[in-house]
PDB file of C-alpha atoms in Angstrom:
ATOM      1  CA  LYS A1186       3.993  -8.991 -11.965  1.00  0.00           C
ATOM      2  CA  VAL A1187       2.794  -9.847  -8.443  1.00  0.00           C
ATOM      3  CA  LEU A1188       4.015  -7.239  -5.952  1.00  0.00           C
ATOM      4  CA  ASP A1189       3.587  -7.214  -2.172  1.00  0.00           C
ATOM      5  CA  THR A1190       2.984  -3.925  -0.381  1.00  0.00           C
ATOM      6  CA  SER A1191       5.210  -5.111   2.479  1.00  0.00           C
ATOM      7  CA  ASP A1192       8.191  -4.956   0.086  1.00  0.00           C
ATOM      8  CA  TYR A1193       7.532  -1.261  -0.548  1.00  0.00           C
ATOM      9  CA  VAL A1194       7.818   0.446   2.863  1.00  0.00           C
ATOM     10  CA  LEU A1195       4.200   0.102   4.094  1.00  0.00           C
ATOM     11  CA  PRO A1196       3.510  -2.427   6.912  1.00  0.00           C
ATOM     12  CA  GLN A1197       0.804  -4.351   5.063  1.00  0.00           C
ATOM     13  CA  ARG A1198       0.902  -7.736   3.349  1.00  0.00           C
ATOM     14  CA  ARG A1199      -1.051  -7.034   0.176  1.00  0.00           C
ATOM     15  CA  LYS A1200      -0.134  -9.162  -2.834  1.00  0.00           C
ATOM     16  CA  ARG A1201      -1.605  -7.879  -6.071  1.00  0.00           C
ATOM     17  CA  CYS A1202      -0.963  -8.542  -9.747  1.00  0.00           C
ATOM     18  CA  TRP A1203       0.073  -5.362 -11.546  1.00  0.00           C
ATOM     19  CA  ILE A1204      -0.355  -5.207 -15.333  1.00  0.00           C
ATOM     20  CA  TRP A1205       0.930  -2.355 -17.482  1.00  0.00           C
ATOM     21  CA  ALA A1206       0.373  -2.241 -21.234  1.00  0.00           C
ATOM     22  CA  PHE A1207       1.825   0.039 -23.905  1.00  0.00           C
ATOM     23  CA  ARG A1208      -0.326   0.320 -27.020  1.00  0.00           C
ATOM     24  CA  GLY A1209       1.257  -0.817 -30.244  1.00  0.00           C
ATOM     25  CA  ILE A1210       4.725  -1.537 -28.872  1.00  0.00           C
ATOM     26  CA  ALA A1211       4.396  -4.936 -27.179  1.00  0.00           C
ATOM     27  CA  PRO A1212       6.297  -6.997 -29.801  1.00  0.00           C
ATOM     28  CA  ARG A1213       9.395  -4.787 -29.571  1.00  0.00           C
ATOM     29  CA  PHE A1214       9.225  -4.075 -25.852  1.00  0.00           C
ATOM     30  CA  ALA A1215      10.250  -7.427 -24.360  1.00  0.00           C
ATOM     31  CA  LYS A1216      13.633  -6.083 -23.225  1.00  0.00           C
ATOM     32  CA  GLY A1217      11.971  -3.047 -21.629  1.00  0.00           C
ATOM     33  CA  VAL A1218       9.651  -5.295 -19.625  1.00  0.00           C
ATOM     34  CA  GLU A1219      12.652  -7.214 -18.269  1.00  0.00           C
ATOM     35  CA  GLU A1220      14.344  -3.945 -17.372  1.00  0.00           C
ATOM     36  CA  MET A1221      11.172  -2.741 -15.597  1.00  0.00           C
ATOM     37  CA  ALA A1222      11.159  -5.910 -13.493  1.00  0.00           C
ATOM     38  CA  GLY A1223      14.767  -5.249 -12.495  1.00  0.00           C
ATOM     39  CA  THR A1224      13.987  -1.660 -11.515  1.00  0.00           C
ATOM     40  CA  LEU A1225      11.022  -2.796  -9.413  1.00  0.00           C
ATOM     41  CA  GLU A1226      13.375  -5.157  -7.611  1.00  0.00           C
ATOM     42  CA  GLN A1227      15.790  -2.286  -6.933  1.00  0.00           C
ATOM     43  CA  LEU A1228      13.001  -0.043  -5.638  1.00  0.00           C
ATOM     44  CA  SER A1229      11.822  -2.643  -3.119  1.00  0.00           C
ATOM     45  CA  SER A1230      13.036  -2.491   0.464  1.00  0.00           C
ATOM     46  CA  GLU A1231      13.508  -4.916   3.318  1.00  0.00           C
ATOM     47  CA  LYS A1232      12.666  -2.093   5.728  1.00  0.00           C
ATOM     48  CA  HIS A1233       9.140  -0.859   6.339  1.00  0.00           C
ATOM     49  CA  LEU A1234       7.425   1.716   8.500  1.00  0.00           C
ATOM     50  CA  SER A1235       6.426   0.522  11.946  1.00  0.00           C
ATOM     51  CA  ILE A1236       2.768   0.066  12.843  1.00  0.00           C
ATOM     52  CA  ASN A1237       3.240   2.986  15.265  1.00  0.00           C
ATOM     53  CA  LYS A1238       4.250   5.261  12.391  1.00  0.00           C
ATOM     54  CA  VAL A1239       1.004   4.696  10.520  1.00  0.00           C
ATOM     55  CA  THR A1240      -1.483   4.404  13.383  1.00  0.00           C
ATOM     56  CA  GLY A1241      -2.427   6.181  16.566  1.00  0.00           C
ATOM     57  CA  LYS A1242      -1.011   9.553  17.545  1.00  0.00           C
ATOM     58  CA  SER A1243       1.026   9.981  14.384  1.00  0.00           C
ATOM     59  CA  ILE A1244      -2.179   9.961  12.309  1.00  0.00           C
ATOM     60  CA  LEU A1245      -5.032  10.887  14.629  1.00  0.00           C
ATOM     61  CA  GLY A1246      -3.271  13.243  17.028  1.00  0.00           C
ATOM     62  CA  ALA A1247      -2.898  12.779  20.763  1.00  0.00           C
ATOM     63  CA  LYS A1248      -6.306  14.269  21.625  1.00  0.00           C
ATOM     64  CA  ARG A1249      -8.287  11.838  19.489  1.00  0.00           C
ATOM     65  CA  THR A1250      -6.144   8.847  20.436  1.00  0.00           C
ATOM     66  CA  ARG A1251      -6.963   9.372  24.124  1.00  0.00           C
ATOM     67  CA  LEU A1252     -10.636   8.885  23.296  1.00  0.00           C
ATOM     68  CA  LEU A1253     -10.011   5.438  21.846  1.00  0.00           C
ATOM     69  CA  GLY A1254     -10.396   2.722  24.462  1.00  0.00           C
ATOM     70  CA  PRO A1255     -10.547  -1.080  24.400  1.00  0.00           C
ATOM     71  CA  GLN A1256     -13.482  -2.487  22.421  1.00  0.00           C
ATOM     72  CA  LYS A1257     -15.415  -5.681  23.010  1.00  0.00           C
ATOM     73  CA  ILE A1258     -15.254  -8.260  20.251  1.00  0.00           C
ATOM     74  CA  THR A1259     -17.273 -11.400  19.582  1.00  0.00           C
ATOM     75  CA  ALA A1260     -16.152 -14.975  20.249  1.00  0.00           C
ATOM     76  CA  ARG A1261     -15.511 -15.532  16.534  1.00  0.00           C
ATOM     77  CA  GLN A1262     -13.413 -12.362  16.359  1.00  0.00           C
ATOM     78  CA  GLN A1263     -11.482 -13.503  19.430  1.00  0.00           C
ATOM     79  CA  ARG A1264     -10.557 -16.698  17.557  1.00  0.00           C
ATOM     80  CA  VAL A1265      -9.138 -14.582  14.705  1.00  0.00           C
ATOM     81  CA  VAL A1266      -7.051 -12.650  17.241  1.00  0.00           C
ATOM     82  CA  ALA A1267      -5.864 -15.866  18.907  1.00  0.00           C
ATOM     83  CA  ARG A1268      -4.773 -17.211  15.523  1.00  0.00           C
ATOM     84  CA  ALA A1269      -2.890 -13.985  14.783  1.00  0.00           C
ATOM     85  CA  LEU A1270      -1.046 -14.244  18.095  1.00  0.00           C
ATOM     86  CA  GLN A1271       0.218 -17.781  17.480  1.00  0.00           C
ATOM     87  CA  GLY A1272       3.997 -17.466  17.346  1.00  0.00           C
ATOM     88  CA  ASN A1273       3.766 -13.660  17.400  1.00  0.00           C
ATOM     89  CA  ARG A1274       3.373 -12.819  21.076  1.00  0.00           C
ATOM     90  CA  GLY A1275       5.366  -9.764  22.061  1.00  0.00           C
ATOM     91  CA  TYR A1276       5.025  -8.249  18.599  1.00  0.00           C
ATOM     92  CA  ASP A1277       2.689  -5.534  17.351  1.00  0.00           C
ATOM     93  CA  VAL A1278      -0.100  -7.596  15.788  1.00  0.00           C
ATOM     94  CA  ILE A1279      -3.018  -6.446  13.653  1.00  0.00           C
ATOM     95  CA  ALA A1280      -5.775  -8.921  12.796  1.00  0.00           C
ATOM     96  CA  ASP A1281      -8.684  -8.363  10.411  1.00  0.00           C
ATOM     97  CA  ILE A1282     -11.514  -9.498  12.685  1.00  0.00           C
ATOM     98  CA  ASN A1283     -14.045  -9.227   9.865  1.00  0.00           C
ATOM     99  CA  ARG A1284     -12.446 -12.183   8.100  1.00  0.00           C
ATOM    100  CA  GLY A1285     -11.876 -15.857   8.876  1.00  0.00           C
ATOM    101  CA  GLU A1286      -9.253 -17.204  11.256  1.00  0.00           C
ATOM    102  CA  PHE A1287      -6.761 -18.031   8.499  1.00  0.00           C
ATOM    103  CA  ARG A1288      -7.260 -14.979   6.263  1.00  0.00           C
ATOM    104  CA  GLY A1289      -7.515 -12.421   9.047  1.00  0.00           C
ATOM    105  CA  ALA A1290      -4.183 -13.226  10.717  1.00  0.00           C
ATOM    106  CA  GLN A1291      -0.936 -12.043   9.121  1.00  0.00           C
ATOM    107  CA  GLY A1292       1.664 -12.058  11.846  1.00  0.00           C
ATOM    108  CA  ALA A1293       4.072  -9.688  13.542  1.00  0.00           C
ATOM    109  CA  ASP A1294       4.460  -5.976  12.804  1.00  0.00           C
ATOM    110  CA  MET A1295       2.372  -6.265   9.655  1.00  0.00           C
ATOM    111  CA  ALA A1296      -1.286  -5.670   8.816  1.00  0.00           C
ATOM    112  CA  PRO A1297      -3.272  -8.104   6.681  1.00  0.00           C
ATOM    113  CA  THR A1298      -4.594  -6.952   3.313  1.00  0.00           C
ATOM    114  CA  ILE A1299      -6.916  -3.966   3.726  1.00  0.00           C
ATOM    115  CA  VAL A1300     -10.157  -4.490   1.788  1.00  0.00           C
ATOM    116  CA  ALA A1301     -13.419  -2.531   1.756  1.00  0.00           C
ATOM    117  CA  ASN A1302     -15.062  -4.473   4.616  1.00  0.00           C
ATOM    118  CA  SER A1303     -11.917  -4.882   6.741  1.00  0.00           C
ATOM    119  CA  LEU A1304     -11.934  -4.286  10.477  1.00  0.00           C
ATOM    120  CA  PRO A1305      -8.213  -4.148  11.351  1.00  0.00           C
ATOM    121  CA  TYR A1306      -7.882  -4.792  15.083  1.00  0.00           C
ATOM    122  CA  ARG A1307      -4.717  -3.729  16.896  1.00  0.00           C
ATOM    123  CA  VAL A1308      -4.253  -6.430  19.516  1.00  0.00           C
ATOM    124  CA  LYS A1309      -2.070  -4.598  22.044  1.00  0.00           C
ATOM    125  CA  GLU A1310      -4.548  -1.683  22.223  1.00  0.00           C
ATOM    126  CA  LYS A1311      -7.618  -3.955  21.931  1.00  0.00           C
ATOM    127  CA  ARG A1312      -9.326  -1.709  19.419  1.00  0.00           C
ATOM    128  CA  VAL A1313     -10.338  -1.507  15.762  1.00  0.00           C
ATOM    129  CA  LEU A1314      -8.257   0.957  13.761  1.00  0.00           C
ATOM    130  CA  GLU A1315      -9.915   4.187  12.750  1.00  0.00           C
ATOM    131  CA  PRO A1316     -10.645   4.573   8.997  1.00  0.00           C
ATOM    132  CA  MET A1317      -7.928   7.234   8.780  1.00  0.00           C
ATOM    133  CA  GLU A1318      -5.441   4.676  10.096  1.00  0.00           C
ATOM    134  CA  SER A1319      -6.542   2.151   7.452  1.00  0.00           C
ATOM    135  CA  LEU A1320      -5.951   4.790   4.780  1.00  0.00           C
ATOM    136  CA  ALA A1321      -2.480   5.376   6.209  1.00  0.00           C
ATOM    137  CA  LEU A1322      -1.726   1.650   5.821  1.00  0.00           C
ATOM    138  CA  GLN A1323      -2.326   2.227   2.099  1.00  0.00           C
ATOM    139  CA  GLY A1324       0.065   5.181   2.147  1.00  0.00           C
ATOM    140  CA  ILE A1325      -2.640   7.887   2.141  1.00  0.00           C
ATOM    141  CA  PHE A1326      -1.934  10.282   5.000  1.00  0.00           C
ATOM    142  CA  PRO A1327      -3.899  13.321   6.256  1.00  0.00           C
ATOM    143  CA  GLU A1328      -1.533  15.752   4.532  1.00  0.00           C
ATOM    144  CA  ASP A1329      -2.293  14.005   1.221  1.00  0.00           C
ATOM    145  CA  PHE A1330      -6.057  14.339   1.757  1.00  0.00           C
ATOM    146  CA  PRO A1331      -6.795  17.618   3.594  1.00  0.00           C
ATOM    147  CA  ALA A1332     -10.564  16.934   3.766  1.00  0.00           C
ATOM    148  CA  MET A1333     -10.002  13.573   5.474  1.00  0.00           C
ATOM    149  CA  GLU A1334     -10.893  14.895   8.924  1.00  0.00           C
ATOM    150  CA  ASP A1335     -14.260  16.133   7.636  1.00  0.00           C
ATOM    151  CA  PHE A1336     -15.005  12.813   5.950  1.00  0.00           C
ATOM    152  CA  SER A1337     -14.023  10.878   9.048  1.00  0.00           C
ATOM    153  CA  THR A1338     -16.912  12.286  11.099  1.00  0.00           C
ATOM    154  CA  GLY A1339     -20.111  10.472  10.213  1.00  0.00           C
ATOM    155  CA  SER A1340     -18.782   8.778   7.061  1.00  0.00           C
ATOM    156  CA  GLU A1341     -16.701   5.914   8.440  1.00  0.00           C
ATOM    157  CA  THR A1342     -18.146   3.370   5.989  1.00  0.00           C
ATOM    158  CA  PHE A1343     -17.172   5.586   3.067  1.00  0.00           C
ATOM    159  CA  LEU A1344     -13.623   5.984   4.382  1.00  0.00           C
ATOM    160  CA  ARG A1345     -13.221   2.247   5.009  1.00  0.00           C
ATOM    161  CA  ASP A1346     -14.427   1.520   1.467  1.00  0.00           C
ATOM    162  CA  LEU A1347     -12.014   4.132   0.151  1.00  0.00           C
ATOM    163  CA  ALA A1348      -9.119   2.558   2.049  1.00  0.00           C
ATOM    164  CA  GLY A1349     -10.015  -0.958   0.918  1.00  0.00           C
ATOM    165  CA  ASN A1350     -10.336  -0.031  -2.742  1.00  0.00           C
ATOM    166  CA  ALA A1351      -7.277   2.225  -2.870  1.00  0.00           C
ATOM    167  CA  PHE A1352      -3.974   1.325  -4.482  1.00  0.00           C
ATOM    168  CA  SER A1353      -1.050   0.972  -2.115  1.00  0.00           C
ATOM    169  CA  THR A1354       0.588   4.250  -3.100  1.00  0.00           C
ATOM    170  CA  THR A1355       4.216   3.167  -2.713  1.00  0.00           C
ATOM    171  CA  VAL A1356       3.724   0.164  -5.030  1.00  0.00           C
ATOM    172  CA  CYS A1357       1.859   2.326  -7.541  1.00  0.00           C
ATOM    173  CA  MET A1358       4.682   4.884  -7.592  1.00  0.00           C
ATOM    174  CA  ALA A1359       7.314   2.167  -8.000  1.00  0.00           C
ATOM    175  CA  MET A1360       5.408   0.851 -11.034  1.00  0.00           C
ATOM    176  CA  MET A1361       5.078   4.342 -12.522  1.00  0.00           C
ATOM    177  CA  LEU A1362       8.776   5.093 -12.044  1.00  0.00           C
ATOM    178  CA  ALA A1363       9.768   1.785 -13.647  1.00  0.00           C
ATOM    179  CA  ALA A1364       7.478   2.477 -16.604  1.00  0.00           C
ATOM    180  CA  LEU A1365       8.792   6.025 -17.071  1.00  0.00           C
ATOM    181  CA  CYS A1366      12.382   4.785 -16.947  1.00  0.00           C
ATOM    182  CA  HIS A1367      12.020   1.995 -19.500  1.00  0.00           C
ATOM    183  CA  ALA A1368       8.918   2.455 -21.652  1.00  0.00           C
ATOM    184  CA  PRO A1369       9.072   4.532 -24.845  1.00  0.00           C
ATOM    185  CA  LEU A1370       6.926   7.616 -24.438  1.00  0.00           C
ATOM    186  CA  PRO A1371       3.846   7.673 -26.706  1.00  0.00           C
ATOM    187  CA  GLY A1372       3.882  10.185 -29.554  1.00  0.00           C
ATOM    188  CA  VAL A1373       7.602  10.956 -29.247  1.00  0.00           C
ATOM    189  CA  ALA A1374       9.471  10.329 -32.463  1.00  0.00           C
ATOM    190  CA  LYS A1375      12.961   8.917 -32.343  1.00  0.00           C
ATOM    191  CA  ALA A1376      15.728  11.490 -32.736  1.00  0.00           C
ATOM    192  CA  PRO A1377      16.959  11.702 -36.364  1.00  0.00           C
ATOM    193  CA  LYS A1378      20.273  10.083 -37.096  1.00  0.00           C
ATOM    194  CA  ARG A1379      23.155  12.520 -37.152  1.00  0.00           C
ATOM    195  CA  ALA A1380      24.387  13.167 -40.646  1.00  0.00           C
ATOM    196  CA  ALA A1381      27.888  12.124 -41.572  1.00  0.00           C
ATOM    197  CA  ARG A1382      30.562  14.794 -41.294  1.00  0.00           C
ATOM    198  CA  GLY A1383      31.068  16.748 -44.475  1.00  0.00           C
ATOM    199  CA  SER A1384      27.596  16.119 -45.893  1.00  0.00           C
ATOM    200  CA  SER A1385      25.423  18.976 -47.094  1.00  0.00           C
ATOM    201  CA  THR A1386      23.190  18.602 -44.052  1.00  0.00           C
ATOM    202  CA  SER A1387      26.047  19.094 -41.620  1.00  0.00           C
ATOM    203  CA  MET A1388      27.387  22.014 -43.663  1.00  0.00           C
ATOM    204  CA  LYS A1389      24.030  23.809 -43.401  1.00  0.00           C
ATOM    205  CA  ALA A1390      23.970  23.185 -39.650  1.00  0.00           C
TER     206      ALA A1390
END
């Protein structure tokens, strides 16, 4: 099933195909798959976190945010930004200035897909997001990764790769919950049928 991160709380348009398999039970699991799809629909949300919630002070802290100033970008990167602003002026816009004009622009209040070589650029602040902010767009926050602050000094490439290759955590959890609700657990035998009343089995019980 193709799921979009923007349907699961995080402000990022990331469409990915999710495939779950259950060994040995596929032929008799068709109904369960349909039920999983319905649960995934129920777990989706029209609301999402704001860009402010997952960037800036809320992630980096006020002290570090003050150190971040406007950054110069190339003419090609400026064209990506201009494309992102078309029809979206007045909104909080993030453009991936490391990609082409059409792939790097995703519109209002939503980041484009975060990949390993992404450079998400927040237009209203005229700066590239910190790696920790890119991780937050995937749903990985400092409290989930206590060593993040240490990694973020001197290892920005590593953190950007980590963010780009990470699952969007909210989509992953929705898939896991749907699977747990509807898939038969491996190695768990079905409960024995209850014996009829009056039989020797029920008398012994």
